[in-house]
mmCIF file of C-alpha atoms in Angstrom:
data_model
loop_
_atom_site.group_PDB
_atom_site.id
_atom_site.type_symbol
_atom_site.label_atom_id
_atom_site.label_comp_id
_atom_site.label_asym_id
_atom_site.label_seq_id
_atom_site.Cartn_x
_atom_site.Cartn_y
_atom_site.Cartn_z
ATOM 1 C CA UNK A 1 -16.035 -77.025 -34.216
ATOM 2 C CA UNK A 2 -16.986 -76.543 -30.565
ATOM 3 C CA UNK A 3 -14.618 -75.972 -27.641
ATOM 4 C CA UNK A 4 -15.456 -76.736 -24.027
ATOM 5 C CA UNK A 5 -16.573 -73.163 -23.302
ATOM 6 C CA UNK A 6 -20.289 -72.696 -24.120
ATOM 7 C CA UNK A 7 -20.778 -70.284 -27.010
ATOM 8 C CA UNK A 8 -17.143 -70.471 -28.047
ATOM 9 C CA UNK A 9 -16.491 -71.999 -31.426
ATOM 10 C CA UNK A 10 -13.516 -72.713 -33.641
ATOM 11 C CA UNK A 11 -13.898 -71.761 -37.300
ATOM 12 C CA UNK A 12 -12.212 -72.917 -40.481
ATOM 13 C CA UNK A 13 -11.711 -71.704 -44.035
ATOM 14 C CA UNK A 14 -11.974 -73.876 -47.136
ATOM 15 C CA UNK A 15 -9.051 -75.104 -49.152
ATOM 16 C CA UNK A 16 -9.946 -74.213 -52.767
ATOM 17 C CA UNK A 17 -10.568 -77.071 -55.192
ATOM 18 C CA UNK A 18 -8.639 -77.334 -58.449
ATOM 19 C CA UNK A 19 -11.940 -77.336 -60.315
ATOM 20 C CA UNK A 20 -13.860 -74.144 -59.385
ATOM 21 C CA UNK A 21 -17.212 -75.918 -59.932
ATOM 22 C CA UNK A 22 -16.501 -78.430 -57.139
ATOM 23 C CA UNK A 23 -17.494 -77.774 -53.544
ATOM 24 C CA UNK A 24 -14.680 -77.643 -50.970
ATOM 25 C CA UNK A 25 -13.863 -80.898 -49.205
ATOM 26 C CA UNK A 26 -11.005 -79.862 -46.886
ATOM 27 C CA UNK A 27 -11.036 -77.072 -44.278
ATOM 28 C CA UNK A 28 -8.152 -75.559 -42.294
ATOM 29 C CA UNK A 29 -8.626 -74.299 -38.737
ATOM 30 C CA UNK A 30 -8.471 -70.500 -38.632
ATOM 31 C CA UNK A 31 -9.786 -68.837 -35.450
ATOM 32 C CA UNK A 32 -11.863 -69.071 -32.284
ATOM 33 C CA UNK A 33 -14.806 -66.757 -31.668
ATOM 34 C CA UNK A 34 -16.894 -66.489 -28.536
ATOM 35 C CA UNK A 35 -18.665 -63.131 -28.750
ATOM 36 C CA UNK A 36 -20.688 -60.842 -30.945
ATOM 37 C CA UNK A 37 -24.020 -62.616 -30.794
ATOM 38 C CA UNK A 38 -26.893 -62.164 -28.396
ATOM 39 C CA UNK A 39 -28.159 -64.969 -26.160
ATOM 40 C CA UNK A 40 -31.157 -65.367 -28.447
ATOM 41 C CA UNK A 41 -28.963 -65.643 -31.562
ATOM 42 C CA UNK A 42 -26.702 -68.165 -29.810
ATOM 43 C CA UNK A 43 -29.720 -70.219 -28.693
ATOM 44 C CA UNK A 44 -31.213 -70.250 -32.213
ATOM 45 C CA UNK A 45 -27.815 -71.063 -33.735
ATOM 46 C CA UNK A 46 -27.364 -73.989 -31.335
ATOM 47 C CA UNK A 47 -30.924 -75.215 -32.011
ATOM 48 C CA UNK A 48 -30.252 -75.240 -35.760
ATOM 49 C CA UNK A 49 -26.919 -77.034 -35.452
ATOM 50 C CA UNK A 50 -27.814 -79.292 -32.506
ATOM 51 C CA UNK A 51 -28.718 -82.462 -34.422
ATOM 52 C CA UNK A 52 -25.525 -82.331 -36.506
ATOM 53 C CA UNK A 53 -22.875 -82.328 -33.746
ATOM 54 C CA UNK A 54 -20.529 -85.310 -33.747
ATOM 55 C CA UNK A 55 -17.951 -86.120 -31.090
ATOM 56 C CA UNK A 56 -14.403 -85.312 -32.186
ATOM 57 C CA UNK A 57 -12.261 -88.435 -31.896
ATOM 58 C CA UNK A 58 -8.572 -87.703 -31.437
ATOM 59 C CA UNK A 59 -7.681 -91.201 -32.622
ATOM 60 C CA UNK A 60 -9.690 -90.801 -35.846
ATOM 61 C CA UNK A 61 -10.170 -87.092 -36.684
ATOM 62 C CA UNK A 62 -12.476 -86.193 -39.586
ATOM 63 C CA UNK A 63 -10.699 -86.138 -42.961
ATOM 64 C CA UNK A 64 -12.262 -82.813 -43.933
ATOM 65 C CA UNK A 65 -10.836 -80.894 -40.926
ATOM 66 C CA UNK A 66 -7.119 -80.121 -40.700
ATOM 67 C CA UNK A 67 -5.839 -78.717 -37.404
ATOM 68 C CA UNK A 68 -2.373 -77.290 -36.770
ATOM 69 C CA UNK A 69 0.318 -79.916 -36.195
ATOM 70 C CA UNK A 70 0.848 -80.473 -32.475
ATOM 71 C CA UNK A 71 -2.241 -78.477 -31.547
ATOM 72 C CA UNK A 72 -2.848 -79.122 -27.847
ATOM 73 C CA UNK A 73 -6.436 -77.882 -27.579
ATOM 74 C CA UNK A 74 -8.533 -80.362 -29.532
ATOM 75 C CA UNK A 75 -12.236 -79.645 -30.030
ATOM 76 C CA UNK A 76 -14.926 -81.602 -28.169
ATOM 77 C CA UNK A 77 -17.310 -81.884 -31.102
ATOM 78 C CA UNK A 78 -17.546 -80.876 -34.728
ATOM 79 C CA UNK A 79 -20.072 -80.412 -37.521
ATOM 80 C CA UNK A 80 -19.456 -81.257 -41.153
ATOM 81 C CA UNK A 81 -19.436 -77.956 -43.099
ATOM 82 C CA UNK A 82 -22.386 -79.021 -45.259
ATOM 83 C CA UNK A 83 -24.542 -78.991 -42.089
ATOM 84 C CA UNK A 84 -23.031 -75.802 -40.694
ATOM 85 C CA UNK A 85 -23.495 -72.075 -41.317
ATOM 86 C CA UNK A 86 -21.389 -69.209 -42.584
ATOM 87 C CA UNK A 87 -20.656 -66.472 -40.089
ATOM 88 C CA UNK A 88 -19.473 -62.992 -40.914
ATOM 89 C CA UNK A 89 -16.736 -62.208 -38.420
ATOM 90 C CA UNK A 90 -15.336 -58.786 -37.618
ATOM 91 C CA UNK A 91 -11.820 -58.422 -36.216
ATOM 92 C CA UNK A 92 -9.065 -55.856 -35.727
ATOM 93 C CA UNK A 93 -6.377 -57.667 -37.700
ATOM 94 C CA UNK A 94 -5.025 -60.939 -39.026
ATOM 95 C CA UNK A 95 -2.006 -62.057 -37.001
ATOM 96 C CA UNK A 96 0.478 -64.914 -37.336
ATOM 97 C CA UNK A 97 -0.301 -67.937 -35.164
ATOM 98 C CA UNK A 98 0.967 -71.497 -34.929
ATOM 99 C CA UNK A 99 -2.248 -72.590 -33.152
ATOM 100 C CA UNK A 100 -4.185 -72.858 -36.425
ATOM 101 C CA UNK A 101 -3.489 -74.706 -39.673
ATOM 102 C CA UNK A 102 -3.712 -71.482 -41.709
ATOM 103 C CA UNK A 103 -0.681 -70.107 -39.845
ATOM 104 C CA UNK A 104 -2.662 -67.036 -38.833
ATOM 105 C CA UNK A 105 -5.748 -66.048 -36.883
ATOM 106 C CA UNK A 106 -7.964 -63.059 -36.124
ATOM 107 C CA UNK A 107 -7.276 -60.567 -33.343
ATOM 108 C CA UNK A 108 -10.339 -59.542 -31.302
ATOM 109 C CA UNK A 109 -12.826 -61.541 -33.408
ATOM 110 C CA UNK A 110 -16.585 -61.260 -32.897
ATOM 111 C CA UNK A 111 -19.555 -62.477 -34.869
ATOM 112 C CA UNK A 112 -21.103 -59.700 -36.915
ATOM 113 C CA UNK A 113 -23.947 -61.777 -38.358
ATOM 114 C CA UNK A 114 -25.020 -65.260 -39.297
ATOM 115 C CA UNK A 115 -25.188 -65.419 -43.097
ATOM 116 C CA UNK A 116 -28.345 -67.394 -43.886
ATOM 117 C CA UNK A 117 -28.259 -65.947 -47.415
ATOM 118 C CA UNK A 118 -25.130 -67.963 -48.319
ATOM 119 C CA UNK A 119 -24.711 -71.686 -48.890
ATOM 120 C CA UNK A 120 -22.075 -73.529 -46.845
ATOM 121 C CA UNK A 121 -19.713 -73.877 -49.808
ATOM 122 C CA UNK A 122 -19.635 -70.092 -50.430
ATOM 123 C CA UNK A 123 -17.345 -69.593 -47.447
ATOM 124 C CA UNK A 124 -13.958 -67.886 -47.521
ATOM 125 C CA UNK A 125 -11.054 -69.907 -48.881
ATOM 126 C CA UNK A 126 -7.462 -69.991 -47.726
ATOM 127 C CA UNK A 127 -6.462 -68.139 -50.916
ATOM 128 C CA UNK A 128 -9.003 -65.354 -50.297
ATOM 129 C CA UNK A 129 -7.907 -65.084 -46.669
ATOM 130 C CA UNK A 130 -4.235 -64.817 -47.681
ATOM 131 C CA UNK A 131 -5.120 -62.231 -50.349
ATOM 132 C CA UNK A 132 -6.962 -60.152 -47.733
ATOM 133 C CA UNK A 133 -4.020 -60.506 -45.375
ATOM 134 C CA UNK A 134 -1.540 -59.337 -48.042
ATOM 135 C CA UNK A 135 -3.751 -56.487 -49.269
ATOM 136 C CA UNK A 136 -4.367 -55.106 -45.798
ATOM 137 C CA UNK A 137 -0.965 -55.913 -44.265
ATOM 138 C CA UNK A 138 -2.930 -57.729 -41.571
ATOM 139 C CA UNK A 139 -4.912 -54.668 -40.451
ATOM 140 C CA UNK A 140 -8.672 -55.070 -40.872
ATOM 141 C CA UNK A 141 -9.771 -51.671 -39.614
ATOM 142 C CA UNK A 142 -10.169 -48.521 -41.660
ATOM 143 C CA UNK A 143 -11.219 -47.898 -45.243
ATOM 144 C CA UNK A 144 -9.723 -51.059 -46.766
ATOM 145 C CA UNK A 145 -11.767 -53.332 -44.507
ATOM 146 C CA UNK A 146 -14.924 -51.339 -45.176
ATOM 147 C CA UNK A 147 -14.459 -51.377 -48.961
ATOM 148 C CA UNK A 148 -15.989 -54.838 -49.310
ATOM 149 C CA UNK A 149 -19.134 -54.040 -47.321
ATOM 150 C CA UNK A 150 -22.304 -53.766 -49.355
ATOM 151 C CA UNK A 151 -24.236 -52.021 -46.613
ATOM 152 C CA UNK A 152 -24.315 -48.268 -46.201
ATOM 153 C CA UNK A 153 -21.939 -46.924 -43.589
ATOM 154 C CA UNK A 154 -23.548 -46.019 -40.288
ATOM 155 C CA UNK A 155 -23.903 -42.343 -39.539
ATOM 156 C CA UNK A 156 -21.665 -40.966 -36.839
ATOM 157 C CA UNK A 157 -23.374 -39.415 -33.884
ATOM 158 C CA UNK A 158 -22.696 -35.766 -33.351
ATOM 159 C CA UNK A 159 -21.159 -34.960 -30.052
ATOM 160 C CA UNK A 160 -23.328 -32.562 -28.075
ATOM 161 C CA UNK A 161 -21.209 -29.812 -26.583
ATOM 162 C CA UNK A 162 -22.805 -28.083 -23.650
ATOM 163 C CA UNK A 163 -21.758 -24.556 -22.948
ATOM 164 C CA UNK A 164 -20.407 -23.914 -19.508
ATOM 165 C CA UNK A 165 -22.962 -21.991 -17.474
ATOM 166 C CA UNK A 166 -21.514 -19.234 -15.352
ATOM 167 C CA UNK A 167 -23.017 -18.936 -11.926
ATOM 168 C CA UNK A 168 -25.044 -15.721 -11.584
ATOM 169 C CA UNK A 169 -26.911 -13.917 -8.834
ATOM 170 C CA UNK A 170 -30.666 -13.527 -9.191
ATOM 171 C CA UNK A 171 -31.771 -9.958 -9.953
ATOM 172 C CA UNK A 172 -33.571 -9.426 -6.604
ATOM 173 C CA UNK A 173 -30.302 -10.115 -4.792
ATOM 174 C CA UNK A 174 -28.166 -7.783 -6.937
ATOM 175 C CA UNK A 175 -27.136 -4.416 -5.659
ATOM 176 C CA UNK A 176 -28.500 -1.124 -7.021
#
């Protein structure tokens, strides 16, 4: 779902189906993200999704998208999830919010990567999001958040400590 600001998007999580073999058909609004990708990534992302944008009609919103009741900021356009992409989003914590249907949102969200290796229906569900929220008490930083990563942790840079150089007098100027 696209807001008026270029490069700023609204994201949703799937409502799980009763039958686990079925693909999700309803999505709840969850957060807005407008950073974390380079200009090139944003351009390529927009090129891929460009043909699938549809104007959001306030009088007849799409049945698959559920926004928060009384939400004032309606999107300009939207894409059906089957034509969209999964994004891996990094954030500091999950906080309560009445602006989104899930009742919570992400604090300081940014796109970590576009997941081309996953199909659209393999996205996070409301149950998984609530489980993560309960398990982490809302905080997404630290060891608990990193436990699900499959990649190796990045090495920390060593801080270079420079010794203080005492001013000295050159030998030819020293006394006998």
